[in-house]
PDB file of C-alpha atoms in Angstrom:
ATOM      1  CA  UNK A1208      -5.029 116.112 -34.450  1.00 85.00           C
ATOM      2  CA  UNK A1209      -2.947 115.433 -37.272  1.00 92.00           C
ATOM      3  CA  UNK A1210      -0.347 118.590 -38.747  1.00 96.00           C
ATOM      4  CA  UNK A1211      -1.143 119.884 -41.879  1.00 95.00           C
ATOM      5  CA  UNK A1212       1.123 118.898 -44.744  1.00 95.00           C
ATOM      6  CA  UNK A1213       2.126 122.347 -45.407  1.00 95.00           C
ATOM      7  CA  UNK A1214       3.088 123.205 -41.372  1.00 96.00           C
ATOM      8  CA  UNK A1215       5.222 119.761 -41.621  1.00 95.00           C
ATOM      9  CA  UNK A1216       6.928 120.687 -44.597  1.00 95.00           C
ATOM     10  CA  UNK A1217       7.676 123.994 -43.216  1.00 95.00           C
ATOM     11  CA  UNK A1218       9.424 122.839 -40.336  1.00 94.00           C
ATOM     12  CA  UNK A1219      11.065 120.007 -41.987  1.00 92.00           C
ATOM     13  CA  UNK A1220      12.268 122.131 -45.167  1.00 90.00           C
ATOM     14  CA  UNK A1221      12.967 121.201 -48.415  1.00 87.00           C
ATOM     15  CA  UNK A1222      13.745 117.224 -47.708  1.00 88.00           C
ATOM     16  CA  UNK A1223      10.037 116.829 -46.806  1.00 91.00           C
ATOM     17  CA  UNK A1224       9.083 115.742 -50.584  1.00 89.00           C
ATOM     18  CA  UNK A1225      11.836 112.963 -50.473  1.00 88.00           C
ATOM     19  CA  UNK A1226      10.580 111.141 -47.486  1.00 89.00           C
ATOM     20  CA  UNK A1227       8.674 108.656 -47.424  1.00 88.00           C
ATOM     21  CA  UNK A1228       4.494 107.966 -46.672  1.00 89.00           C
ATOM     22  CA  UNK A1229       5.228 106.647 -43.952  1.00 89.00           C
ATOM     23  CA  UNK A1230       7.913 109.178 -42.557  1.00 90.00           C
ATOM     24  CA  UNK A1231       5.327 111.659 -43.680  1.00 92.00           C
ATOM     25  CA  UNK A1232       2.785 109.929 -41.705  1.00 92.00           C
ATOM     26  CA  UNK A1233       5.003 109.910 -38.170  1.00 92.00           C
ATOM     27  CA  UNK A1234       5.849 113.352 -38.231  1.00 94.00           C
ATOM     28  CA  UNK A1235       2.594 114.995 -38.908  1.00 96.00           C
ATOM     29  CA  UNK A1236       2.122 114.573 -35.018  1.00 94.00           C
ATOM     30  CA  UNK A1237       3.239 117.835 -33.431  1.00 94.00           C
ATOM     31  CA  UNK A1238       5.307 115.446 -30.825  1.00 92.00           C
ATOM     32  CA  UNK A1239       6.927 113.433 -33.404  1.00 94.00           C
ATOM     33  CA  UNK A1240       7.672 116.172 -35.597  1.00 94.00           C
ATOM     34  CA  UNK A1241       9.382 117.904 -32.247  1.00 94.00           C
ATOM     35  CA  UNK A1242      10.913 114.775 -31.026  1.00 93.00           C
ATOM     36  CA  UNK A1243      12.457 114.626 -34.619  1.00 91.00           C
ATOM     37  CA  UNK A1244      13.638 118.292 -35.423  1.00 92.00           C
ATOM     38  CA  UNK A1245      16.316 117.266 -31.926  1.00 93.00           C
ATOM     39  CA  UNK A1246      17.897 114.528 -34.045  1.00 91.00           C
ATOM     40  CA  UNK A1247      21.039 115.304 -35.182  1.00 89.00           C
ATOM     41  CA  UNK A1248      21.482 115.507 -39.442  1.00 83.00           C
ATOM     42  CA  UNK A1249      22.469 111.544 -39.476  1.00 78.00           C
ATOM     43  CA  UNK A1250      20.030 110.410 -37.684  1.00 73.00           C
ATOM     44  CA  UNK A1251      17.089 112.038 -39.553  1.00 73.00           C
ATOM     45  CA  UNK A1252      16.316 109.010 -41.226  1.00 70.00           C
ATOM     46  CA  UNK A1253      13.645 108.187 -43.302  1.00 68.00           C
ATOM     47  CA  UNK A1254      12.742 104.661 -41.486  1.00 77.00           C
ATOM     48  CA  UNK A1255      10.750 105.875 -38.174  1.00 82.00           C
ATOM     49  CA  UNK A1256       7.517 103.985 -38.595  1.00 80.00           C
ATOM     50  CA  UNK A1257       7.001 104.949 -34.695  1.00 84.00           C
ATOM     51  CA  UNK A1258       7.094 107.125 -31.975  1.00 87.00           C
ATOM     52  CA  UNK A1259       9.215 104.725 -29.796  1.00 87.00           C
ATOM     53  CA  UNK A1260      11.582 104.605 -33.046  1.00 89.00           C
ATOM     54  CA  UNK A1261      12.269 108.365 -32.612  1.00 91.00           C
ATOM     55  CA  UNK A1262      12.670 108.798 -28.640  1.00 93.00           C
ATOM     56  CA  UNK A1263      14.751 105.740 -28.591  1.00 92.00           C
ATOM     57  CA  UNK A1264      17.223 107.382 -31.116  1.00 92.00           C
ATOM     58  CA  UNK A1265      16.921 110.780 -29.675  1.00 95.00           C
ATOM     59  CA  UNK A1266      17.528 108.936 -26.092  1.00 96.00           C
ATOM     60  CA  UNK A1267      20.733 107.289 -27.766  1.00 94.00           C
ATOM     61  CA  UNK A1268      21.709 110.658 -28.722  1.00 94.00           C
ATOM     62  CA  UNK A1269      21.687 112.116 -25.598  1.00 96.00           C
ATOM     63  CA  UNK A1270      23.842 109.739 -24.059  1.00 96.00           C
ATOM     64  CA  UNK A1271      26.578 109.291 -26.424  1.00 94.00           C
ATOM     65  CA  UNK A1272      26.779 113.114 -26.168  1.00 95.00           C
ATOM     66  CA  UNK A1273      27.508 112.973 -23.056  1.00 95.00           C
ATOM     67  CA  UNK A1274      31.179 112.619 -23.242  1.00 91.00           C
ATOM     68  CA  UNK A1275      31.702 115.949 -24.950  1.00 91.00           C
ATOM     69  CA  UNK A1276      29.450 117.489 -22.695  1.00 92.00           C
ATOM     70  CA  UNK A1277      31.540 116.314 -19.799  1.00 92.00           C
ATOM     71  CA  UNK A1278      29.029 114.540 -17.941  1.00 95.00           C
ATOM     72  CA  UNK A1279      28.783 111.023 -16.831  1.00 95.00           C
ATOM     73  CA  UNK A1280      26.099 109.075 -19.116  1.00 95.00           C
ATOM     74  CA  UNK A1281      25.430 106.984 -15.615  1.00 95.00           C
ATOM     75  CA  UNK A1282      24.575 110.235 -14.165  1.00 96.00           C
ATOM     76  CA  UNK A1283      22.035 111.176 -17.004  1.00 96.00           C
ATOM     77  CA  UNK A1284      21.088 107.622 -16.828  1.00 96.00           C
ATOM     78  CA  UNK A1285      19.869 107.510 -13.533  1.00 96.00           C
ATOM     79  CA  UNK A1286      18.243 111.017 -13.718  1.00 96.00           C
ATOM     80  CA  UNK A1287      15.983 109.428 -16.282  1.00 96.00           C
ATOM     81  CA  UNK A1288      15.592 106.274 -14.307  1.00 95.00           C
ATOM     82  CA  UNK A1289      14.238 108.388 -11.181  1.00 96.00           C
ATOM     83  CA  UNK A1290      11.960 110.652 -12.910  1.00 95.00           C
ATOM     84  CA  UNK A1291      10.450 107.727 -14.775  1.00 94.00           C
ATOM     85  CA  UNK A1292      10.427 105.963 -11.484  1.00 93.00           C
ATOM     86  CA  UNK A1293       8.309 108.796  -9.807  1.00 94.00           C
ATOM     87  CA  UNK A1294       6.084 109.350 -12.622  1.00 92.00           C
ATOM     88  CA  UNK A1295       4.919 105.350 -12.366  1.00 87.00           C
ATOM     89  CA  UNK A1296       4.767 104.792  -9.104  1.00 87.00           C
ATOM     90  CA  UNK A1297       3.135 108.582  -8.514  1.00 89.00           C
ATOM     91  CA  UNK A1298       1.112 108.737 -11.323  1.00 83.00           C
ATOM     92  CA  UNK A1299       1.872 111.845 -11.820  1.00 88.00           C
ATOM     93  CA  UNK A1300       3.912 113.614 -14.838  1.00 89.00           C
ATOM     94  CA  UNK A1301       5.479 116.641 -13.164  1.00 93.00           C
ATOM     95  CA  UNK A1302       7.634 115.855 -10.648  1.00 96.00           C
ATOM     96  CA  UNK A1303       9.338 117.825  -7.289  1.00 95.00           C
ATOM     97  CA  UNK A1304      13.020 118.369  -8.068  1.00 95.00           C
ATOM     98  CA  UNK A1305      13.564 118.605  -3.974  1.00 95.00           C
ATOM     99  CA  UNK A1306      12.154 114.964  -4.449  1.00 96.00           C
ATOM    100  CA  UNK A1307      14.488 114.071  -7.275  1.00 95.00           C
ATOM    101  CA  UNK A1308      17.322 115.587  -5.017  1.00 95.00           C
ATOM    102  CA  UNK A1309      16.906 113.664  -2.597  1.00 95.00           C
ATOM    103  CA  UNK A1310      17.100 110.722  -4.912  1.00 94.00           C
ATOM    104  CA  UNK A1311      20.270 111.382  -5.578  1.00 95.00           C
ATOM    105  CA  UNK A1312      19.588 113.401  -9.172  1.00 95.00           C
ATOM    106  CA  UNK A1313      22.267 115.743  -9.712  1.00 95.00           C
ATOM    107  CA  UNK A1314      21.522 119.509 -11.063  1.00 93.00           C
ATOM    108  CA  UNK A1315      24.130 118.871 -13.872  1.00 94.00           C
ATOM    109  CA  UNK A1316      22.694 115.951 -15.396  1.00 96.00           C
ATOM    110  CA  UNK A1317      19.388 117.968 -15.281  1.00 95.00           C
ATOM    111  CA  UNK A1318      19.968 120.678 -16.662  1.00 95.00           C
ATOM    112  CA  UNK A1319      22.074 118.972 -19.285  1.00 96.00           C
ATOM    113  CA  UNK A1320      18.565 117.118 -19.822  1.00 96.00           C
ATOM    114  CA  UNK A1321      16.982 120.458 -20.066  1.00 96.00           C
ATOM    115  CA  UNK A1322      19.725 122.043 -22.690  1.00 95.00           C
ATOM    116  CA  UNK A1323      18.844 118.641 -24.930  1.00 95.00           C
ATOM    117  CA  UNK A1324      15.008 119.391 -24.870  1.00 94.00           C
ATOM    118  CA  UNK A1325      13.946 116.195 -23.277  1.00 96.00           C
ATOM    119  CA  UNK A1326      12.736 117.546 -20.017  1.00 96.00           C
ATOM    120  CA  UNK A1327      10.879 121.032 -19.442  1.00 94.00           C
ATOM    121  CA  UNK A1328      10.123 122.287 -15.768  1.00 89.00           C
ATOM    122  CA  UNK A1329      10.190 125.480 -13.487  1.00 86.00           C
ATOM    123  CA  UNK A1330      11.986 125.839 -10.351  1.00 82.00           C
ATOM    124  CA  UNK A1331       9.994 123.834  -8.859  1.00 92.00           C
ATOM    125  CA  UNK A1332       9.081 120.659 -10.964  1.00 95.00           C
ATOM    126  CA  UNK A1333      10.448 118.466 -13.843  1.00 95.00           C
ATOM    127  CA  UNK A1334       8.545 116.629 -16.578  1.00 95.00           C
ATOM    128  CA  UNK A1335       9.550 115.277 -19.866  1.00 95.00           C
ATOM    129  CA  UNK A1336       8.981 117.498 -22.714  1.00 93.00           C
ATOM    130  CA  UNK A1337       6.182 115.429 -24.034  1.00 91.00           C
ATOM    131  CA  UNK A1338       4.374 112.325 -22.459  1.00 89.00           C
ATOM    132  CA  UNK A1339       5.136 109.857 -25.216  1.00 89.00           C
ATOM    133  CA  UNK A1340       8.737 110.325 -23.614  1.00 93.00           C
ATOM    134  CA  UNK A1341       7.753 108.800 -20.690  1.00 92.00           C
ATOM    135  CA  UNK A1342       5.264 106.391 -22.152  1.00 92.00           C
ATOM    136  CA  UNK A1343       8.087 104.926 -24.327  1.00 92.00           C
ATOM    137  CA  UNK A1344      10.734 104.098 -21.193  1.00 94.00           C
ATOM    138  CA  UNK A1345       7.599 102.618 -19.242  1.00 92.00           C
ATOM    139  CA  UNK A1346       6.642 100.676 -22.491  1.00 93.00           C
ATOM    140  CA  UNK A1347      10.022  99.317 -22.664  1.00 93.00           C
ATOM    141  CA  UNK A1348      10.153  98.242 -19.033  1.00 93.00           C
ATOM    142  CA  UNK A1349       6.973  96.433 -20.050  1.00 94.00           C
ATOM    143  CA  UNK A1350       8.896  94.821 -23.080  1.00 95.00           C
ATOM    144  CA  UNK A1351      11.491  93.585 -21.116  1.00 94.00           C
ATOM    145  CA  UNK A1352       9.339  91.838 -18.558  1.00 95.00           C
ATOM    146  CA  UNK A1353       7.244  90.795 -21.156  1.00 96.00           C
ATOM    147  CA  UNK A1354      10.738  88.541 -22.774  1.00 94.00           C
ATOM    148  CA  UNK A1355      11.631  88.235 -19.270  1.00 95.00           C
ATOM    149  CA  UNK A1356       8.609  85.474 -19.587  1.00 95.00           C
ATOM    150  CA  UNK A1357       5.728  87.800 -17.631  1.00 96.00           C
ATOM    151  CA  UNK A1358       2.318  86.723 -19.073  1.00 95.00           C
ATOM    152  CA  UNK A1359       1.403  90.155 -20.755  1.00 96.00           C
ATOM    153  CA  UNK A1360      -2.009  89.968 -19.002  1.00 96.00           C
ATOM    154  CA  UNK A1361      -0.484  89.990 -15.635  1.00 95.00           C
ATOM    155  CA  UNK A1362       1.815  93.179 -17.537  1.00 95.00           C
ATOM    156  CA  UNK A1363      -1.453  95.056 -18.586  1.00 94.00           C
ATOM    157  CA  UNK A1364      -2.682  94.906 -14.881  1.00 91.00           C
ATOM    158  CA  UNK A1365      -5.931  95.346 -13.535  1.00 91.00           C
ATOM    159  CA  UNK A1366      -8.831  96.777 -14.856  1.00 92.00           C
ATOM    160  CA  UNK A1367      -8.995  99.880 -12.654  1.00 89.00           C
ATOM    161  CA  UNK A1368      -5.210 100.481 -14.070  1.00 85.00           C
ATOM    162  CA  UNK A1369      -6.278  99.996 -17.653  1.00 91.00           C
ATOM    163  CA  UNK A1370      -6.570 104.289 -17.801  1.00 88.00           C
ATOM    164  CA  UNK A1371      -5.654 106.153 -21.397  1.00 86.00           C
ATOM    165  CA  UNK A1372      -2.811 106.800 -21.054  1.00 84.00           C
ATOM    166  CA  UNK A1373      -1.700 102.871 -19.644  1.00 89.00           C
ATOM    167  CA  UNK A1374      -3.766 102.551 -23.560  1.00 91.00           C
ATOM    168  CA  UNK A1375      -0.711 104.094 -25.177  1.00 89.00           C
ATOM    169  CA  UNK A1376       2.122 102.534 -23.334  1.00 91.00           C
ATOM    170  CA  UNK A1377       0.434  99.130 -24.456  1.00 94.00           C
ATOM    171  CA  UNK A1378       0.121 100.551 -28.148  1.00 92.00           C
ATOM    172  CA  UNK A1379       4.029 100.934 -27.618  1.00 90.00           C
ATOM    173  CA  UNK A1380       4.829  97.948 -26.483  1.00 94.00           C
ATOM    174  CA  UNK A1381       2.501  95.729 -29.050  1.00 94.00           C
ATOM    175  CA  UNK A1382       4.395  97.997 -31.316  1.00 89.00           C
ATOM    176  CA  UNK A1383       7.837  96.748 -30.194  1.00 90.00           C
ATOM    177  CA  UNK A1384       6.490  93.237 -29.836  1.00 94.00           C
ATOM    178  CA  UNK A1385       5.684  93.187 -33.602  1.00 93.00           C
ATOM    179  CA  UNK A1386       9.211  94.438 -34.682  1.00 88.00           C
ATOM    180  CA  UNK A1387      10.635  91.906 -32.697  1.00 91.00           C
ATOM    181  CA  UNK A1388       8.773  88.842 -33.484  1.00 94.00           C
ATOM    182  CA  UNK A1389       5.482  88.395 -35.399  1.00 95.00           C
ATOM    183  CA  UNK A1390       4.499  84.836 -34.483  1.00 97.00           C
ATOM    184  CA  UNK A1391       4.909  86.080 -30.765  1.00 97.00           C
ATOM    185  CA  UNK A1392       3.060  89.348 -31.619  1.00 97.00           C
ATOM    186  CA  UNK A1393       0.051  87.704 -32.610  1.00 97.00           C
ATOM    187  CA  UNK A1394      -0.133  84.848 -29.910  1.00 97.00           C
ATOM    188  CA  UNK A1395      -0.136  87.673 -27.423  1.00 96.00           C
ATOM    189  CA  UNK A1396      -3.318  89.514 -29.725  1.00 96.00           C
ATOM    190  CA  UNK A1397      -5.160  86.680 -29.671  1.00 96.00           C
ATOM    191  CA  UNK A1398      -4.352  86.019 -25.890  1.00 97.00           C
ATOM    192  CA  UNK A1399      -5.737  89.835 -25.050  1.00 97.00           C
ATOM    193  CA  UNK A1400      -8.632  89.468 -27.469  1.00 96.00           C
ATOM    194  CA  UNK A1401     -10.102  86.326 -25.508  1.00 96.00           C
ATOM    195  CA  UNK A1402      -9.382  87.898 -22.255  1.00 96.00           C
ATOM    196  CA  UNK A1403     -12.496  89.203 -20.011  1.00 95.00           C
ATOM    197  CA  UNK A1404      -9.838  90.562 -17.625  1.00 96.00           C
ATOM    198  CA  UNK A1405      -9.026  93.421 -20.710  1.00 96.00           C
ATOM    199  CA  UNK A1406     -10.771  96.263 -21.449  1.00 95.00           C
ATOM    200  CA  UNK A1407     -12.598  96.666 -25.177  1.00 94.00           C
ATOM    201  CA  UNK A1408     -10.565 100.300 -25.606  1.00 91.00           C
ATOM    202  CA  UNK A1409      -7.063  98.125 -25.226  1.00 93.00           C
ATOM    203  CA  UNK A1410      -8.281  95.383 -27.181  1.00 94.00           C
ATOM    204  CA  UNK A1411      -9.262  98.570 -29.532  1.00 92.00           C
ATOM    205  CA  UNK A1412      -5.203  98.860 -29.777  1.00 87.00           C
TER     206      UNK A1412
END
């Protein structure tokens, strides 16, 4: 459910009543709010209209930190890569960091991860401090197939894949689709809307 006004402003302090509706609107989800609260002062902006806006710039973060953190960006880059990997092709969220290991990920570049608030886990496991996190990098592997010329039916998948949270990561990438062309944006509605091979709940979207 949606924050109360007051809890948002709390967190957000006294530049609350300057932002936008629409700012206002974003972070009144406990994720967003969280995701946002890691930005760094000039990169609070008052233009996030979604979720993938915030991760993406909290992702760009990250890696141009990297340098003063003295760690390779590849290195963080391809920690993300193989937890994202895992998480798709596992379906899980929380994955083995014996398994990531043996992928390659290095300790550093996870634990730097874990310093920055992006991923959460136990000795044990690793998982991305909130789902949308993940959502948003498979959303944008989606995107890129998607202008890679992919029919977006064939991107949705089957039926029996067509789960909640697949819901989201198709909310995401409509989302992106929008921003980055309209025309396109609503060819692709109308395309899932006469579909039979679509569920009703992502036609919902």
């Amino acid at each position: 459910e949606e924050l109360a006004e007051e809890t948002v402003r709390e967190v957000v302090g006294a530049k609350y009543d300057n932002l936008s509706l629409k700012m206002k609107k974003v972070l009144s989800f406990a994720s967003n709010l969280y995701i946002w609260t890691q930005l760094e002062e000039d990169r609070m902006y008052d233009d996030y209209s979604t979720t993938n806006q915030l991760v993406q710039k909290w992702w760009e973060q990250i890696k141009k930190n990297c340098i003063d953190n003295q760690i390779d960006e590849v290195e963080v880059e391809d920690a993300k890569s193989a937890l994202i990997n895992k998480i798709n092709t596992l379906g899980k969220l929380h994955i083995s960091i014996k398994l990531l290991s043996a992928l390659g990920v290095t300790e550093r570049s996870l634990t730097y991860l874990s310093s920055n608030g992006f991923i959460v886990g136990n000795s044990n496991s690793i998982s991305f401090a909130h789902q949308s996190i993940s959502d948003y990098f498979l959303a944008q592997e989606m995107f890129k197939r998607f202008f890679e010329g992919e029919d977006i039916i064939s991107i949705i998948g089957d039926k029996d894949k067509q789960t909640p949270q697949k819901r989201y990561q198709i909310q995401m990438l409509l989302q992106d689709i929008q921003t980055e062309d309209e025309e396109v944006f609503i060819k692709v509605g109308i395309q899932i809307m006469k579909s039979n091979q679509i569920r009703f709940y992502v036609k919902y979207v």
